[in-house]
PDB file of C-alpha atoms and ligand atoms in Angstrom:
ATOM      1  CA  MET A  17     -29.630 -25.554  30.579  1.00 98.00           C
ATOM      2  CA  LYS A  18     -32.288 -26.196  28.198  1.00 98.00           C
ATOM      3  CA  ILE A  19     -31.149 -27.647  24.760  1.00 98.00           C
ATOM      4  CA  PHE A  20     -33.181 -27.237  21.573  1.00 98.00           C
ATOM      5  CA  HIS A  21     -32.636 -28.601  17.949  1.00 98.00           C
ATOM      6  CA  LYS A  22     -35.838 -27.487  16.356  1.00 98.00           C
ATOM      7  CA  THR A  23     -36.938 -23.905  15.566  1.00 98.00           C
ATOM      8  CA  SER A  24     -40.713 -24.577  16.486  1.00 98.00           C
ATOM      9  CA  ASP A  25     -39.579 -26.029  19.750  1.00 98.00           C
ATOM     10  CA  ILE A  26     -37.303 -22.909  21.053  1.00 98.00           C
ATOM     11  CA  GLN A  27     -40.014 -20.542  19.608  1.00 98.00           C
ATOM     12  CA  ASN A  28     -42.810 -22.084  21.919  1.00 98.00           C
ATOM     13  CA  TYR A  29     -40.512 -22.299  24.773  1.00 98.00           C
ATOM     14  CA  LEU A  30     -39.276 -18.567  24.456  1.00 98.00           C
ATOM     15  CA  ASN A  31     -42.894 -17.207  23.643  1.00 98.00           C
ATOM     16  CA  VAL A  32     -44.001 -18.463  27.103  1.00 98.00           C
ATOM     17  CA  LEU A  33     -40.981 -16.572  28.796  1.00 98.00           C
ATOM     18  CA  LYS A  34     -41.774 -13.536  26.594  1.00 98.00           C
ATOM     19  CA  LYS A  35     -45.228 -13.361  27.896  1.00 98.00           C
ATOM     20  CA  GLU A  36     -44.026 -13.517  31.384  1.00 98.00           C
ATOM     21  CA  GLY A  37     -42.351 -10.332  30.330  1.00 98.00           C
ATOM     22  CA  LYS A  38     -38.833 -11.891  30.372  1.00 98.00           C
ATOM     23  CA  THR A  39     -36.070 -10.095  28.373  1.00 98.00           C
ATOM     24  CA  ILE A  40     -33.889 -12.371  26.159  1.00 99.00           C
ATOM     25  CA  GLY A  41     -30.386 -12.045  25.257  1.00 99.00           C
ATOM     26  CA  PHE A  42     -28.784 -13.668  22.388  1.00 99.00           C
ATOM     27  CA  THR A  43     -25.135 -15.034  21.615  1.00 99.00           C
ATOM     28  CA  PRO A  44     -24.451 -16.665  18.217  1.00 98.00           C
ATOM     29  CA  THR A  45     -21.368 -18.707  17.789  1.00 98.00           C
ATOM     30  CA  MET A  46     -19.896 -21.652  15.773  1.00 97.00           C
ATOM     31  CA  GLY A  47     -19.000 -23.465  18.979  1.00 97.00           C
ATOM     32  CA  ALA A  48     -15.447 -24.528  19.951  1.00 95.00           C
ATOM     33  CA  LEU A  49     -16.090 -22.205  22.967  1.00 97.00           C
ATOM     34  CA  HIS A  50     -13.489 -20.155  24.898  1.00 97.00           C
ATOM     35  CA  GLU A  51     -13.640 -17.468  27.478  1.00 98.00           C
ATOM     36  CA  GLY A  52     -14.138 -15.084  24.783  1.00 98.00           C
ATOM     37  CA  HIS A  53     -17.227 -16.531  23.689  1.00 98.00           C
ATOM     38  CA  LEU A  54     -18.338 -16.994  27.449  1.00 98.00           C
ATOM     39  CA  SER A  55     -17.893 -13.363  28.177  1.00 98.00           C
ATOM     40  CA  LEU A  56     -20.507 -12.736  25.688  1.00 98.00           C
ATOM     41  CA  VAL A  57     -22.493 -14.962  27.558  1.00 98.00           C
ATOM     42  CA  ASN A  58     -21.893 -13.354  30.948  1.00 98.00           C
ATOM     43  CA  GLU A  59     -22.776  -9.868  29.591  1.00 98.00           C
ATOM     44  CA  SER A  60     -26.101 -11.470  28.458  1.00 99.00           C
ATOM     45  CA  ASN A  61     -26.523 -12.621  32.005  1.00 98.00           C
ATOM     46  CA  ASN A  62     -26.161  -9.233  33.162  1.00 98.00           C
ATOM     47  CA  ALA A  63     -28.117  -7.344  30.868  1.00 98.00           C
ATOM     48  CA  CYS A  64     -31.118  -9.662  30.106  1.00 98.00           C
ATOM     49  CA  ASP A  65     -33.222 -12.269  32.098  1.00 99.00           C
ATOM     50  CA  ILE A  66     -32.673 -15.173  29.931  1.00 99.00           C
ATOM     51  CA  SER A  67     -29.551 -16.052  27.798  1.00 99.00           C
ATOM     52  CA  VAL A  68     -29.926 -17.957  24.887  1.00 99.00           C
ATOM     53  CA  CYS A  69     -26.592 -19.240  22.904  1.00 99.00           C
ATOM     54  CA  SER A  70     -26.613 -20.792  19.502  1.00 98.00           C
ATOM     55  CA  ILE A  71     -23.955 -23.120  18.078  1.00 98.00           C
ATOM     56  CA  PHE A  72     -24.303 -23.606  14.225  1.00 98.00           C
ATOM     57  CA  VAL A  73     -21.311 -23.963  12.130  1.00 97.00           C
ATOM     58  CA  ASN A  74     -23.105 -22.143   9.410  1.00 97.00           C
ATOM     59  CA  PRO A  75     -22.061 -23.404   5.597  1.00 95.00           C
ATOM     60  CA  THR A  76     -23.051 -20.483   4.052  1.00 95.00           C
ATOM     61  CA  GLN A  77     -20.138 -18.227   5.294  1.00 94.00           C
ATOM     62  CA  PHE A  78     -17.186 -20.294   4.582  1.00 92.00           C
ATOM     63  CA  ASN A  79     -15.457 -19.518   1.276  1.00 83.00           C
ATOM     64  CA  ASN A  80     -13.232 -22.404   1.657  1.00 82.00           C
ATOM     65  CA  GLU A  81     -14.958 -26.373   1.731  1.00 85.00           C
ATOM     66  CA  GLY A  82     -11.430 -27.404   3.525  1.00 84.00           C
ATOM     67  CA  ASP A  83     -12.159 -24.736   6.281  1.00 83.00           C
ATOM     68  CA  LEU A  84     -15.838 -25.833   6.683  1.00 89.00           C
ATOM     69  CA  VAL A  85     -15.156 -29.493   7.041  1.00 89.00           C
ATOM     70  CA  ASN A  86     -12.060 -28.987   9.525  1.00 83.00           C
ATOM     71  CA  TYR A  87     -13.800 -26.461  11.675  1.00 88.00           C
ATOM     72  CA  PRO A  88     -13.575 -27.805  15.307  1.00 89.00           C
ATOM     73  CA  ARG A  89     -16.836 -29.438  16.698  1.00 93.00           C
ATOM     74  CA  LYS A  90     -16.806 -29.952  20.466  1.00 95.00           C
ATOM     75  CA  GLU A  91     -20.382 -30.370  21.390  1.00 96.00           C
ATOM     76  CA  LYS A  92     -19.767 -31.932  24.758  1.00 98.00           C
ATOM     77  CA  GLU A  93     -17.165 -29.495  26.116  1.00 98.00           C
ATOM     78  CA  ASP A  94     -19.215 -26.687  24.794  1.00 98.00           C
ATOM     79  CA  ILE A  95     -22.349 -27.829  26.702  1.00 98.00           C
ATOM     80  CA  GLN A  96     -20.282 -28.049  30.012  1.00 98.00           C
ATOM     81  CA  LYS A  97     -18.703 -24.698  29.227  1.00 98.00           C
ATOM     82  CA  LEU A  98     -22.177 -22.831  28.489  1.00 98.00           C
ATOM     83  CA  GLU A  99     -23.588 -24.824  31.861  1.00 98.00           C
ATOM     84  CA  SER A 100     -20.541 -23.334  33.760  1.00 98.00           C
ATOM     85  CA  VAL A 101     -21.717 -19.891  33.048  1.00 98.00           C
ATOM     86  CA  ASN A 102     -25.312 -20.449  33.619  1.00 98.00           C
ATOM     87  CA  CYS A 103     -26.519 -20.117  30.156  1.00 98.00           C
ATOM     88  CA  ASN A 104     -30.231 -20.726  30.074  1.00 99.00           C
ATOM     89  CA  ILE A 105     -30.998 -22.047  26.534  1.00 99.00           C
ATOM     90  CA  LEU A 106     -28.666 -23.601  23.808  1.00 99.00           C
ATOM     91  CA  PHE A 107     -30.122 -23.504  20.246  1.00 99.00           C
ATOM     92  CA  LEU A 108     -28.318 -26.492  18.474  1.00 98.00           C
ATOM     93  CA  PRO A 109     -30.179 -26.635  14.803  1.00 98.00           C
ATOM     94  CA  SER A 110     -29.204 -28.931  11.899  1.00 97.00           C
ATOM     95  CA  VAL A 111     -28.161 -27.457   8.471  1.00 96.00           C
ATOM     96  CA  GLU A 112     -31.764 -28.579   7.126  1.00 96.00           C
ATOM     97  CA  GLU A 113     -33.355 -26.652   9.935  1.00 97.00           C
ATOM     98  CA  ILE A 114     -31.747 -23.370   9.330  1.00 97.00           C
ATOM     99  CA  TYR A 115     -32.113 -23.829   5.414  1.00 96.00           C
ATOM    100  CA  PRO A 116     -35.038 -25.887   4.671  1.00 94.00           C
ATOM    101  CA  GLN A 117     -34.883 -24.883   0.882  1.00 91.00           C
ATOM    102  CA  GLU A 118     -32.107 -26.143  -1.136  1.00 82.00           C
ATOM    103  CA  ASN A 119     -30.025 -23.450  -3.311  1.00 80.00           C
ATOM    104  CA  GLU A 120     -32.376 -20.675  -1.951  1.00 83.00           C
ATOM    105  CA  LYS A 121     -31.621 -17.160  -3.269  1.00 89.00           C
ATOM    106  CA  TYR A 122     -30.463 -14.675  -0.486  1.00 93.00           C
ATOM    107  CA  HIS A 123     -30.071 -10.836  -1.148  1.00 93.00           C
ATOM    108  CA  PRO A 124     -28.168  -9.320   1.747  1.00 93.00           C
ATOM    109  CA  PRO A 125     -29.643  -5.811   2.998  1.00 95.00           C
ATOM    110  CA  LEU A 126     -26.413  -4.072   3.056  1.00 96.00           C
ATOM    111  CA  LYS A 127     -24.232  -3.695  -0.103  1.00 93.00           C
ATOM    112  CA  GLY A 128     -21.214  -1.467  -0.912  1.00 94.00           C
ATOM    113  CA  LYS A 129     -17.721  -0.575   0.527  1.00 97.00           C
ATOM    114  CA  ILE A 130     -18.519  -1.611   4.073  1.00 97.00           C
ATOM    115  CA  VAL A 131     -18.983  -5.038   3.073  1.00 97.00           C
ATOM    116  CA  GLU A 132     -16.239  -5.237   0.602  1.00 97.00           C
ATOM    117  CA  VAL A 133     -13.162  -3.947   2.271  1.00 98.00           C
ATOM    118  CA  LEU A 134     -10.738  -5.550   4.738  1.00 98.00           C
ATOM    119  CA  GLU A 135     -12.349  -9.032   5.489  1.00 98.00           C
ATOM    120  CA  GLY A 136     -14.624  -8.391   2.624  1.00 97.00           C
ATOM    121  CA  GLU A 137     -11.851  -8.273   0.108  1.00 97.00           C
ATOM    122  CA  PHE A 138      -9.990 -11.155   1.453  1.00 97.00           C
ATOM    123  CA  ARG A 139     -12.915 -13.396   2.189  1.00 95.00           C
ATOM    124  CA  PRO A 140     -15.141 -12.990  -0.558  1.00 94.00           C
ATOM    125  CA  GLY A 141     -18.907 -14.118   0.149  1.00 94.00           C
ATOM    126  CA  HIS A 142     -18.060 -14.599   4.090  1.00 96.00           C
ATOM    127  CA  PHE A 143     -20.077 -11.493   4.915  1.00 97.00           C
ATOM    128  CA  LYS A 144     -23.077 -12.559   2.846  1.00 97.00           C
ATOM    129  CA  GLY A 145     -23.491 -15.777   4.582  1.00 97.00           C
ATOM    130  CA  MET A 146     -22.916 -14.399   7.903  1.00 98.00           C
ATOM    131  CA  MET A 147     -25.600 -11.609   7.357  1.00 98.00           C
ATOM    132  CA  GLN A 148     -27.970 -14.548   6.105  1.00 97.00           C
ATOM    133  CA  VAL A 149     -27.653 -16.975   9.118  1.00 98.00           C
ATOM    134  CA  VAL A 150     -27.676 -13.757  11.685  1.00 98.00           C
ATOM    135  CA  GLU A 151     -30.994 -12.544   9.987  1.00 98.00           C
ATOM    136  CA  ARG A 152     -32.285 -16.017  10.310  1.00 98.00           C
ATOM    137  CA  PHE A 153     -31.376 -16.453  13.865  1.00 98.00           C
ATOM    138  CA  LEU A 154     -32.672 -12.882  14.787  1.00 98.00           C
ATOM    139  CA  ARG A 155     -36.185 -13.874  13.232  1.00 98.00           C
ATOM    140  CA  ILE A 156     -36.421 -17.179  15.056  1.00 98.00           C
ATOM    141  CA  ILE A 157     -35.382 -16.050  18.505  1.00 98.00           C
ATOM    142  CA  GLU A 158     -36.413 -12.275  18.325  1.00 98.00           C
ATOM    143  CA  PRO A 159     -34.258 -11.433  21.181  1.00 98.00           C
ATOM    144  CA  ASP A 160     -34.267  -7.807  22.801  1.00 98.00           C
ATOM    145  CA  LYS A 161     -30.178  -7.824  22.596  1.00 99.00           C
ATOM    146  CA  ILE A 162     -27.740  -9.577  20.313  1.00 99.00           C
ATOM    147  CA  PHE A 163     -24.119  -9.920  21.990  1.00 98.00           C
ATOM    148  CA  MET A 164     -21.489  -9.732  19.129  1.00 98.00           C
ATOM    149  CA  GLY A 165     -17.644  -9.609  20.111  1.00 98.00           C
ATOM    150  CA  LEU A 166     -15.669  -6.668  19.047  1.00 98.00           C
ATOM    151  CA  LYS A 167     -12.712  -8.870  17.940  1.00 98.00           C
ATOM    152  CA  ASP A 168     -14.517  -9.407  14.805  1.00 98.00           C
ATOM    153  CA  PHE A 169     -15.398  -5.677  14.370  1.00 98.00           C
ATOM    154  CA  GLN A 170     -16.422  -5.305  10.866  1.00 98.00           C
ATOM    155  CA  GLN A 171     -18.999  -8.358  11.758  1.00 98.00           C
ATOM    156  CA  TYR A 172     -20.409  -6.503  14.832  1.00 98.00           C
ATOM    157  CA  LEU A 173     -20.728  -3.180  12.635  1.00 98.00           C
ATOM    158  CA  LEU A 174     -22.556  -4.783   9.813  1.00 98.00           C
ATOM    159  CA  VAL A 175     -24.843  -6.935  12.262  1.00 98.00           C
ATOM    160  CA  ASP A 176     -25.565  -3.566  13.683  1.00 98.00           C
ATOM    161  CA  LYS A 177     -26.414  -1.730  10.360  1.00 98.00           C
ATOM    162  CA  MET A 178     -28.149  -4.677   9.116  1.00 98.00           C
ATOM    163  CA  SER A 179     -30.481  -4.954  11.890  1.00 98.00           C
ATOM    164  CA  LYS A 180     -31.318  -1.189  11.480  1.00 98.00           C
ATOM    165  CA  ALA A 181     -31.755  -1.552   7.745  1.00 97.00           C
ATOM    166  CA  LEU A 182     -34.190  -4.380   8.280  1.00 98.00           C
ATOM    167  CA  GLU A 183     -35.762  -2.361  11.089  1.00 97.00           C
ATOM    168  CA  LEU A 184     -35.442  -5.453  13.510  1.00 97.00           C
ATOM    169  CA  SER A 185     -36.218  -4.552  17.131  1.00 95.00           C
ATOM    170  CA  VAL A 186     -33.004  -5.603  18.514  1.00 98.00           C
ATOM    171  CA  GLU A 187     -30.073  -3.971  20.113  1.00 98.00           C
ATOM    172  CA  VAL A 188     -26.568  -4.899  19.025  1.00 98.00           C
ATOM    173  CA  VAL A 189     -24.193  -4.997  22.017  1.00 98.00           C
ATOM    174  CA  GLY A 190     -20.436  -4.961  21.297  1.00 98.00           C
ATOM    175  CA  VAL A 191     -18.595  -6.992  23.718  1.00 98.00           C
ATOM    176  CA  ALA A 192     -14.601  -6.027  24.357  1.00 97.00           C
ATOM    177  CA  THR A 193     -12.149  -8.588  23.205  1.00 98.00           C
ATOM    178  CA  LYS A 194     -10.970 -11.071  25.698  1.00 98.00           C
ATOM    179  CA  ARG A 195      -7.097 -11.289  25.469  1.00 98.00           C
ATOM    180  CA  GLU A 196      -4.618 -13.670  26.689  1.00 98.00           C
ATOM    181  CA  SER A 197      -2.154 -12.354  29.438  1.00 97.00           C
ATOM    182  CA  ASP A 198       0.691 -11.320  26.587  1.00 97.00           C
ATOM    183  CA  GLY A 199      -2.415  -9.513  24.584  1.00 98.00           C
ATOM    184  CA  LEU A 200      -3.094 -12.099  21.982  1.00 98.00           C
ATOM    185  CA  ALA A 201      -6.888 -12.001  21.223  1.00 98.00           C
ATOM    186  CA  MET A 202      -8.502 -15.259  22.242  1.00 98.00           C
ATOM    187  CA  SER A 203      -9.545 -17.367  19.264  1.00 96.00           C
ATOM    188  CA  SER A 204     -10.219 -21.059  18.618  1.00 89.00           C
ATOM    189  CA  ARG A 205      -7.850 -20.714  15.741  1.00 90.00           C
ATOM    190  CA  ASN A 206      -4.862 -20.090  18.215  1.00 94.00           C
ATOM    191  CA  LEU A 207      -4.847 -23.664  19.265  1.00 88.00           C
ATOM    192  CA  ARG A 208      -3.416 -24.524  15.837  1.00 90.00           C
ATOM    193  CA  LEU A 209      -0.355 -22.425  16.410  1.00 95.00           C
ATOM    194  CA  LYS A 210       2.834 -24.165  16.788  1.00 97.00           C
ATOM    195  CA  THR A 211       5.075 -23.371  20.021  1.00 97.00           C
ATOM    196  CA  ASP A 212       7.365 -21.117  17.943  1.00 97.00           C
ATOM    197  CA  GLU A 213       4.404 -19.280  16.132  1.00 98.00           C
ATOM    198  CA  ARG A 214       2.274 -18.928  19.368  1.00 98.00           C
ATOM    199  CA  LYS A 215       5.564 -16.832  20.817  1.00 97.00           C
ATOM    200  CA  LYS A 216       5.593 -14.635  17.645  1.00 97.00           C
ATOM    201  CA  VAL A 217       1.896 -13.681  17.578  1.00 98.00           C
ATOM    202  CA  VAL A 218       2.189 -11.397  20.140  1.00 98.00           C
ATOM    203  CA  ALA A 219       3.536  -9.100  17.719  1.00 98.00           C
ATOM    204  CA  ILE A 220      -0.192  -8.455  16.309  1.00 98.00           C
ATOM    205  CA  PHE A 221      -1.418  -6.863  19.646  1.00 98.00           C
ATOM    206  CA  GLN A 222       1.984  -4.930  20.021  1.00 98.00           C
ATOM    207  CA  ALA A 223       1.739  -3.524  16.511  1.00 98.00           C
ATOM    208  CA  LEU A 224      -1.862  -2.309  17.414  1.00 98.00           C
ATOM    209  CA  SER A 225      -0.961  -0.944  20.557  1.00 97.00           C
ATOM    210  CA  MET A 226       2.224   0.804  18.980  1.00 98.00           C
ATOM    211  CA  VAL A 227       0.103   2.582  16.274  1.00 97.00           C
ATOM    212  CA  LYS A 228      -2.445   3.616  19.425  1.00 97.00           C
ATOM    213  CA  ASP A 229       0.369   5.230  21.279  1.00 96.00           C
ATOM    214  CA  LYS A 230       1.543   7.204  18.292  1.00 96.00           C
ATOM    215  CA  VAL A 231      -1.721   8.107  16.784  1.00 95.00           C
ATOM    216  CA  ASN A 232      -1.417  11.712  17.675  1.00 92.00           C
ATOM    217  CA  GLN A 233       2.233  11.818  16.275  1.00 94.00           C
ATOM    218  CA  LEU A 234       2.308  10.346  12.907  1.00 96.00           C
ATOM    219  CA  SER A 235       0.235  10.594   9.812  1.00 95.00           C
ATOM    220  CA  ILE A 236      -2.518   7.648   9.077  1.00 96.00           C
ATOM    221  CA  ASN A 237      -0.195   6.431   6.253  1.00 97.00           C
ATOM    222  CA  GLU A 238       3.001   6.466   8.575  1.00 98.00           C
ATOM    223  CA  LEU A 239       1.089   4.685  11.012  1.00 98.00           C
ATOM    224  CA  GLU A 240      -0.070   1.998   8.519  1.00 98.00           C
ATOM    225  CA  GLU A 241       3.450   1.477   7.313  1.00 98.00           C
ATOM    226  CA  LYS A 242       4.656   1.097  10.829  1.00 98.00           C
ATOM    227  CA  GLY A 243       2.081  -1.539  11.755  1.00 98.00           C
ATOM    228  CA  LEU A 244       2.532  -3.418   8.545  1.00 98.00           C
ATOM    229  CA  GLU A 245       6.425  -3.426   8.844  1.00 98.00           C
ATOM    230  CA  TYR A 246       6.477  -4.173  12.744  1.00 98.00           C
ATOM    231  CA  ILE A 247       4.436  -7.312  12.170  1.00 98.00           C
ATOM    232  CA  LYS A 248       6.062  -8.370   8.914  1.00 98.00           C
ATOM    233  CA  GLU A 249       9.421  -8.127  10.862  1.00 98.00           C
ATOM    234  CA  LYS A 250       8.256 -10.088  13.998  1.00 98.00           C
ATOM    235  CA  ILE A 251       5.935 -12.694  12.383  1.00 97.00           C
ATOM    236  CA  GLY A 252       8.029 -13.038   9.071  1.00 96.00           C
ATOM    237  CA  ASN A 253       4.934 -12.654   6.921  1.00 96.00           C
ATOM    238  CA  LYS A 254       3.349  -9.236   5.565  1.00 96.00           C
ATOM    239  CA  PRO A 255      -0.313  -8.970   6.929  1.00 98.00           C
ATOM    240  CA  GLU A 256      -3.246  -9.178   4.346  1.00 98.00           C
ATOM    241  CA  TYR A 257      -3.815  -5.595   5.823  1.00 98.00           C
ATOM    242  CA  PHE A 258      -3.128  -3.287   8.476  1.00 98.00           C
ATOM    243  CA  ALA A 259      -5.580  -0.662   8.129  1.00 98.00           C
ATOM    244  CA  ILE A 260      -6.469   2.507   9.976  1.00 98.00           C
ATOM    245  CA  VAL A 261      -9.944   3.691   9.088  1.00 98.00           C
ATOM    246  CA  ASP A 262     -13.029   5.548  10.406  1.00 97.00           C
ATOM    247  CA  ALA A 263     -14.707   2.997  12.795  1.00 97.00           C
ATOM    248  CA  ASP A 264     -18.424   3.848  11.453  1.00 97.00           C
ATOM    249  CA  THR A 265     -17.747   3.626   7.608  1.00 97.00           C
ATOM    250  CA  LEU A 266     -14.575   1.601   7.550  1.00 98.00           C
ATOM    251  CA  LEU A 267     -13.175   4.197   5.210  1.00 97.00           C
ATOM    252  CA  LYS A 268     -10.229   6.200   5.208  1.00 97.00           C
ATOM    253  CA  PRO A 269     -10.854   8.768   7.961  1.00 95.00           C
ATOM    254  CA  THR A 270     -12.206  12.108   7.242  1.00 94.00           C
ATOM    255  CA  GLU A 271     -12.598  15.355   8.995  1.00 92.00           C
ATOM    256  CA  LYS A 272     -16.064  13.972  10.340  1.00 93.00           C
ATOM    257  CA  THR A 273     -14.456  10.952  11.729  1.00 93.00           C
ATOM    258  CA  LYS A 274     -15.201  10.424  15.308  1.00 92.00           C
ATOM    259  CA  LYS A 275     -13.942   7.284  15.976  1.00 94.00           C
ATOM    260  CA  LEU A 276     -10.471   5.539  14.696  1.00 96.00           C
ATOM    261  CA  ILE A 277      -9.630   2.055  14.389  1.00 98.00           C
ATOM    262  CA  ALA A 278      -6.699   0.166  13.504  1.00 98.00           C
ATOM    263  CA  LEU A 279      -7.369  -3.430  11.927  1.00 98.00           C
ATOM    264  CA  THR A 280      -5.043  -6.195  10.855  1.00 98.00           C
ATOM    265  CA  ALA A 281      -5.218  -9.815   9.398  1.00 98.00           C
ATOM    266  CA  VAL A 282      -2.235 -12.021   9.202  1.00 98.00           C
ATOM    267  CA  PHE A 283      -1.422 -15.543   7.925  1.00 97.00           C
ATOM    268  CA  VAL A 284       0.956 -17.228  10.583  1.00 97.00           C
ATOM    269  CA  GLY A 285       1.711 -20.514   9.014  1.00 94.00           C
ATOM    270  CA  ASP A 286      -1.732 -21.709   7.771  1.00 90.00           C
ATOM    271  CA  VAL A 287      -3.370 -19.978  10.613  1.00 92.00           C
ATOM    272  CA  ARG A 288      -5.282 -16.623   9.742  1.00 94.00           C
ATOM    273  CA  LEU A 289      -5.578 -14.499  12.794  1.00 97.00           C
ATOM    274  CA  ILE A 290      -7.476 -10.972  12.993  1.00 98.00           C
ATOM    275  CA  ASP A 291      -7.499  -8.021  15.620  1.00 98.00           C
ATOM    276  CA  ASN A 292      -8.227  -4.734  16.226  1.00 98.00           C
ATOM    277  CA  LEU A 293      -7.984  -1.669  18.468  1.00 98.00           C
ATOM    278  CA  ILE A 294      -9.899   1.533  18.890  1.00 97.00           C
ATOM    279  CA  LEU A 295      -7.290   4.365  18.624  1.00 96.00           C
ATOM    280  CA  ASN A 296      -9.308   7.183  19.967  1.00 87.00           C
ATOM    281  CA  GLU A 297     -12.611   8.118  20.502  1.00 64.00           C
ATOM    282  CA  TYR A 298     -12.819  11.876  19.308  1.00 52.00           C
ATOM    283  CA  PHE A 299     -10.266  12.282  16.557  1.00 46.00           C
TER     284      PHE A 299
HETATM  285  P1  AMP B 321     -17.359 -17.478  16.447  1.00 84.04           P
HETATM  286  O1  AMP B 321     -17.814 -18.479  17.057  1.00 84.04           O
HETATM  287  O2  AMP B 321     -15.671 -17.514  15.946  1.00 84.04           O
HETATM  288  O3  AMP B 321     -18.307 -17.094  15.308  1.00 84.04           O
HETATM  289  O4  AMP B 321     -17.591 -16.101  17.442  1.00 84.04           O
HETATM  290  C1  AMP B 321     -18.815 -16.183  17.955  1.00 84.04           C
HETATM  291  C2  AMP B 321     -18.786 -14.593  18.704  1.00 84.04           C
HETATM  292  O5  AMP B 321     -17.859 -14.727  19.788  1.00 84.04           O
HETATM  293  C3  AMP B 321     -18.547 -13.491  17.868  1.00 84.04           C
HETATM  294  O6  AMP B 321     -19.278 -12.484  18.083  1.00 84.04           O
HETATM  295  C4  AMP B 321     -17.198 -13.246  17.930  1.00 84.04           C
HETATM  296  O7  AMP B 321     -16.903 -11.728  17.765  1.00 84.04           O
HETATM  297  C5  AMP B 321     -16.867 -13.510  19.415  1.00 84.04           C
HETATM  298  N1  AMP B 321     -15.712 -13.740  19.949  1.00 84.04           N
HETATM  299  C6  AMP B 321     -14.622 -14.543  19.465  1.00 84.04           C
HETATM  300  N2  AMP B 321     -13.649 -14.225  20.069  1.00 84.04           N
HETATM  301  C7  AMP B 321     -13.676 -13.309  21.038  1.00 84.04           C
HETATM  302  C8  AMP B 321     -12.925 -12.628  21.978  1.00 84.04           C
HETATM  303  N3  AMP B 321     -11.518 -13.020  21.810  1.00 84.04           N
HETATM  304  N4  AMP B 321     -13.287 -11.823  22.606  1.00 84.04           N
HETATM  305  C9  AMP B 321     -14.666 -11.702  22.660  1.00 84.04           C
HETATM  306  N5  AMP B 321     -15.561 -12.046  21.572  1.00 84.04           N
HETATM  307  C10 AMP B 321     -15.192 -13.080  20.895  1.00 84.04           C
END
C-alpha cells in the first residue's frame, strides 16, 4: 500500500493511474478502523480498479474539544488492517495540509431542515465541518466513486445531495451497516462501553427491528413512541431521538414518501451511539 501525506504527491500518483484508464474508489475515515470501515474498502475493491482510503481526524466537525482530543488514533494498526484488505493507497494528511489558511470562511452548499434535524439538532456544526472536509477530499482525489457507511445515514444522504449540488462527478455509494452477532452496529465507540452497558445496547437494534416488524400495524407516532419506550426501559436512558422519517427528506412521511427509515441516538453512560434501519422501500 502506498502512503501519502501531501496533496500534490497523491494527486501526481493518481493522475498517472487515471491516464491509464483506472477507476478510483475513495473511502474517507477518521481512523481507529474496524470491520465496518474495512467493508467499505472491500466494496471499493469490488467496484473500482484502485482503492484509496483516507485517515483524517477532522477538527472542524467536532462540536466538543474534549471529543477531538480523546478521539482514538491507531495509525499503526490501521495501516495493517488496510493492508490486510488490499487497499492500494492511504492518504494521511496533516491538518495544515487540508486547511492551509487559518480561520478560513466556509459556506456549506446545503442548508435547511435536512442539515438541521436529527444529528444536526444534537451536534450543531458537525455537518458543516463534515461537508467541508468531504468536499475538500473529493476535490483533491476526484474519485469515480465515494463509499459511505449507511450507519451514518444522514451523513451519507448529505454527501450524496452535496455532490449533486456542487455538480461533482462522483457516485456516492451507501454501504450496508456491519453489525456484531447480536445486531449492535460496529463502531469504534463500542470499545468504550462497560461490560453491563455492552449487554444492554443490543436494545437499540431490537427497538429498530421491532418498529420494522410493526410498520404496517401502527401509526408513525405510535411506532416512535414504542421505540423510545423500549430503549428507555432496556438502557435506562431516553434516546435523544427515535424518529421515523422519509429517507429522502428526513422529514415526517407524506403520501409521496417511498422509503421510510427509523433513526435513533442514545447516550449509554458517556458513550453516544447512533443506528438506523430502513423500514420499507415502498410505503
Ligand atoms: P468514521 O471513521 O467513523 O468517520 O467512519 C468512516 C466511514 O465508515 C463512514 O462512512 C461511516 O459511515 C462508515 N462506518 C462506520 N461504522 C460502520 C459500520 N458499522 N458499517 C458500515 N460502515 C460504517
